[in-house]
Amino acid sequence: MLFNLQSSNNIGHLILSQLRDAQIQMDRHRFRNNLRRLGSILAYQLSHSLEYIDGSVETPLGVASTKALKNRVVIATILRAGLPMQEGVIEVFDEADAAFIAAYRKHHKDGTFKIRLDYLTCPDLEGCDLILVDPMVATGASTAKALEAMEPYGKPNSRHLITAVAANEGIEHLQRMTTDLNIWVGAIDEELTAKSYIVPGLGDAGDLCFGPKLQS
């Protein structure tokens, strides 16, 4: 399943325009907050697709029928850019467990790169609804590697990806690599440069959230 927030009129368009705006991006706090807001909106959309069970709750005046999530939810994020967006997802699924993955591009002198995964902490995933938060999906390689790294921790009931901006090429790559991944995206951009940067994109989400880093 592929859900694109831009396929209908909603407040997500305003949030995405602010995330892309080079002037607004200069306010680091505002950029992080917009990622949190977008994470919550996409998480709410995702919640419609999950399984629920009937329940009840006692009120001061009687008993009300309710719905509860059938499965545990685990929210994984790719460090560091995913942290603000993960917070927004956790605001919706406030009893979820969390996983953290450090994946990044290791650049070579010839201009190529490979995805390095240096750290992973993860709870039991057996039977859960797994949500991976990765704000930018360019080639899809880091997302695919993160999903692969979590496979030894159990088989989820469902797998989902929440991302702010993705390149069409990255979406297609993930759909070829996985048949059971549901993708919830704020916007899909058509162009990917020779260095695998999304155009128009929004820049380096990690740097915009937390400041520039030195390249190793």
Short mmCIF file of C-alpha atoms in Angstrom, two decimals:
data_model
loop_
_atom_site.label_atom_id
_atom_site.label_comp_id
_atom_site.label_asym_id
_atom_site.label_seq_id
_atom_site.Cartn_x
_atom_site.Cartn_y
_atom_site.Cartn_z
CA MET A 1 0.00 0.00 0.00
CA LEU A 2 1.19 3.51 -0.85
CA PHE A 3 -0.42 6.55 0.81
CA ASN A 4 0.61 9.98 -0.50
CA LEU A 5 -0.56 12.87 1.70
CA GLN A 6 -0.46 15.23 -1.28
CA SER A 7 -3.13 13.23 -3.13
CA SER A 8 -5.85 15.18 -1.29
CA ASN A 9 -6.40 18.61 0.26
CA ASN A 10 -5.26 18.69 3.89
CA ILE A 11 -3.15 20.74 6.31
CA GLY A 12 -0.15 18.55 5.47
CA HIS A 13 0.44 20.70 2.37
CA LEU A 14 1.13 23.73 4.58
CA ILE A 15 3.51 21.80 6.81
CA LEU A 16 5.40 20.43 3.82
CA SER A 17 5.70 23.87 2.25
CA GLN A 18 7.21 25.18 5.49
CA LEU A 19 9.62 22.23 5.66
CA ARG A 20 10.81 22.98 2.12
CA ASP A 21 11.04 26.78 2.53
CA ALA A 22 14.73 27.76 2.75
CA GLN A 23 13.93 30.85 4.86
CA ILE A 24 11.75 29.01 7.37
CA GLN A 25 14.37 26.25 7.58
CA MET A 26 16.73 28.73 9.24
CA ASP A 27 14.62 28.37 12.39
CA ARG A 28 15.86 24.98 13.58
CA HIS A 29 13.22 24.65 16.29
CA ARG A 30 10.43 25.32 13.81
CA PHE A 31 11.83 22.77 11.35
CA ARG A 32 11.92 20.06 14.04
CA ASN A 33 8.40 20.97 15.14
CA ASN A 34 7.10 20.71 11.57
CA LEU A 35 8.61 17.23 11.27
CA ARG A 36 6.86 16.27 14.51
CA ARG A 37 3.55 17.64 13.20
CA LEU A 38 3.88 15.78 9.91
CA GLY A 39 4.78 12.59 11.76
CA SER A 40 1.58 12.83 13.80
CA ILE A 41 -0.58 13.44 10.72
CA LEU A 42 0.87 10.45 8.85
CA ALA A 43 0.63 8.27 11.97
CA TYR A 44 -3.07 9.12 12.29
CA GLN A 45 -3.62 8.14 8.66
CA LEU A 46 -1.72 4.91 9.26
CA SER A 47 -3.86 4.12 12.32
CA HIS A 48 -6.88 3.54 10.06
CA SER A 49 -5.13 0.49 8.55
CA LEU A 50 -4.37 -1.35 11.81
CA GLU A 51 -6.40 -4.11 13.47
CA TYR A 52 -8.61 -3.33 16.47
CA ILE A 53 -10.51 -5.29 19.10
CA ASP A 54 -13.72 -4.36 20.91
CA GLY A 55 -13.54 -3.26 24.51
CA SER A 56 -15.30 -1.14 27.10
CA VAL A 57 -14.49 1.51 29.67
CA GLU A 58 -16.36 2.52 32.80
CA THR A 59 -17.35 6.18 32.91
CA PRO A 60 -18.78 8.07 35.93
CA LEU A 61 -22.26 7.39 34.50
CA GLY A 62 -22.05 3.99 32.86
CA VAL A 63 -20.07 1.82 30.47
CA ALA A 64 -18.93 2.96 27.00
CA SER A 65 -17.93 0.73 24.11
CA THR A 66 -14.37 1.26 22.87
CA LYS A 67 -11.81 0.03 20.38
CA ALA A 68 -8.25 -0.97 21.25
CA LEU A 69 -5.27 -1.85 19.09
CA LYS A 70 -5.01 -5.59 18.61
CA ASN A 71 -1.21 -5.71 18.36
CA ARG A 72 1.73 -4.01 20.01
CA VAL A 73 3.17 -1.11 18.07
CA VAL A 74 6.93 -0.64 17.70
CA ILE A 75 8.24 2.62 16.26
CA ALA A 76 11.75 2.45 14.82
CA THR A 77 13.69 5.45 13.61
CA ILE A 78 16.85 6.04 11.64
CA LEU A 79 19.16 8.37 13.55
CA ARG A 80 19.55 11.29 13.69
CA ALA A 81 17.07 13.00 11.40
CA GLY A 82 14.25 10.63 12.34
CA LEU A 83 14.07 11.65 16.00
CA PRO A 84 11.67 14.63 15.71
CA MET A 85 9.37 12.77 13.33
CA GLN A 86 9.40 9.73 15.61
CA GLU A 87 8.24 11.97 18.47
CA GLY A 88 5.24 12.96 16.40
CA VAL A 89 4.40 9.31 15.70
CA ILE A 90 4.75 8.44 19.40
CA GLU A 91 2.28 11.21 20.25
CA VAL A 92 -0.31 9.15 18.34
CA PHE A 93 0.83 5.69 19.47
CA ASP A 94 1.74 6.75 23.01
CA GLU A 95 2.15 3.22 24.40
CA ALA A 96 4.45 2.03 21.63
CA ASP A 97 7.89 0.51 22.12
CA ALA A 98 10.80 2.05 20.25
CA ALA A 99 13.82 0.94 18.22
CA PHE A 100 16.78 3.06 17.09
CA ILE A 101 19.04 2.52 14.09
CA ALA A 102 22.18 4.42 13.07
CA ALA A 103 22.45 4.22 9.28
CA TYR A 104 24.33 6.65 7.09
CA ARG A 105 26.08 7.07 3.74
CA LYS A 106 29.79 6.25 3.76
CA HIS A 107 31.14 8.24 0.81
CA HIS A 108 34.09 7.12 -1.31
CA LYS A 109 36.55 9.33 -3.17
CA ASP A 110 35.07 8.33 -6.53
CA GLY A 111 31.73 9.86 -5.53
CA THR A 112 29.98 6.57 -4.79
CA PHE A 113 28.76 5.56 -1.36
CA LYS A 114 27.54 2.58 0.59
CA ILE A 115 25.13 2.43 3.49
CA ARG A 116 26.75 1.82 6.88
CA LEU A 117 24.70 0.56 9.80
CA ASP A 118 26.63 0.94 13.04
CA TYR A 119 24.03 0.67 15.81
CA LEU A 120 20.70 -1.02 16.42
CA THR A 121 18.66 -1.41 19.60
CA CYS A 122 15.36 -3.17 19.10
CA PRO A 123 12.62 -4.87 21.14
CA ASP A 124 10.90 -8.12 20.23
CA LEU A 125 9.07 -7.61 16.93
CA GLU A 126 7.13 -10.88 16.80
CA GLY A 127 3.48 -10.18 15.96
CA CYS A 128 3.76 -6.41 16.36
CA ASP A 129 2.84 -3.60 13.98
CA LEU A 130 6.25 -2.16 13.05
CA ILE A 131 6.54 1.48 11.96
CA LEU A 132 9.88 2.67 10.58
CA VAL A 133 10.38 6.45 10.53
CA ASP A 134 12.84 7.78 7.93
CA PRO A 135 12.20 11.44 6.96
CA MET A 136 13.97 11.27 3.59
CA VAL A 137 13.91 8.31 1.20
CA ALA A 138 16.19 8.95 -1.79
CA THR A 139 17.44 5.64 -3.21
CA GLY A 140 15.67 3.60 -0.53
CA ALA A 141 18.91 1.79 0.32
CA SER A 142 19.16 2.88 3.96
CA THR A 143 15.48 2.08 4.56
CA ALA A 144 15.88 -1.39 3.05
CA LYS A 145 19.03 -2.04 5.10
CA ALA A 146 17.27 -0.96 8.31
CA LEU A 147 14.35 -3.29 7.63
CA GLU A 148 16.75 -6.13 6.90
CA ALA A 149 18.69 -5.50 10.12
CA MET A 150 15.51 -5.85 12.20
CA GLU A 151 14.50 -9.21 10.70
CA PRO A 152 16.27 -11.33 13.39
CA TYR A 153 14.13 -9.66 16.09
CA GLY A 154 10.91 -11.36 14.99
CA LYS A 155 8.28 -11.31 12.26
CA PRO A 156 5.91 -8.34 12.57
CA ASN A 157 2.20 -8.63 11.83
CA SER A 158 2.58 -5.60 9.55
CA ARG A 159 5.37 -3.27 8.43
CA HIS A 160 5.02 0.42 7.68
CA LEU A 161 7.28 3.25 6.57
CA ILE A 162 6.55 6.88 7.46
CA THR A 163 8.56 9.45 5.50
CA ALA A 164 8.26 13.18 4.83
CA VAL A 165 9.68 13.31 1.30
CA ALA A 166 10.64 10.43 -0.98
CA ALA A 167 12.02 10.17 -4.48
CA ASN A 168 9.95 8.11 -6.88
CA GLU A 169 13.03 5.95 -7.49
CA GLY A 170 13.34 5.15 -3.79
CA ILE A 171 9.68 4.19 -3.53
CA GLU A 172 9.99 1.88 -6.53
CA HIS A 173 13.15 0.29 -5.09
CA LEU A 174 11.39 -0.51 -1.79
CA GLN A 175 8.38 -1.91 -3.59
CA ARG A 176 10.68 -4.22 -5.56
CA MET A 177 12.61 -5.29 -2.46
CA THR A 178 9.61 -5.86 -0.16
CA THR A 179 6.09 -6.99 -0.89
CA ASP A 180 4.59 -6.34 2.55
CA LEU A 181 5.74 -2.77 3.27
CA ASN A 182 3.05 -0.09 3.55
CA ILE A 183 4.41 3.37 2.73
CA TRP A 184 2.99 6.61 4.17
CA VAL A 185 4.62 9.62 2.55
CA GLY A 186 4.12 13.36 2.75
CA ALA A 187 5.30 14.05 -0.80
CA ILE A 188 6.87 12.16 -3.70
CA ASP A 189 9.44 14.04 -5.81
CA GLU A 190 10.33 12.81 -9.29
CA GLU A 191 14.00 13.79 -9.59
CA LEU A 192 17.07 12.19 -8.01
CA THR A 193 20.46 13.72 -8.83
CA ALA A 194 23.61 11.82 -9.83
CA LYS A 195 24.70 12.06 -6.17
CA SER A 196 21.32 10.65 -5.07
CA TYR A 197 19.86 13.85 -3.63
CA ILE A 198 16.11 14.45 -3.91
CA VAL A 199 15.01 17.43 -6.05
CA PRO A 200 13.31 19.67 -5.08
CA GLY A 201 13.46 17.83 -1.75
CA LEU A 202 14.17 19.92 1.32
CA GLY A 203 17.90 19.53 1.95
CA ASP A 204 19.64 17.47 4.64
CA ALA A 205 17.00 16.84 7.30
CA GLY A 206 19.58 15.85 9.92
CA ASP A 207 21.59 19.04 9.45
CA LEU A 208 18.45 21.16 9.46
CA CYS A 209 17.31 19.54 12.72
CA PHE A 210 20.56 19.46 14.64
CA GLY A 211 23.25 21.41 12.76
CA PRO A 212 25.89 20.53 10.14
CA LYS A 213 28.23 17.60 10.63
CA LEU A 214 31.78 16.94 9.53
CA GLN A 215 32.12 14.33 6.80
CA SER A 216 34.28 11.36 7.77
#
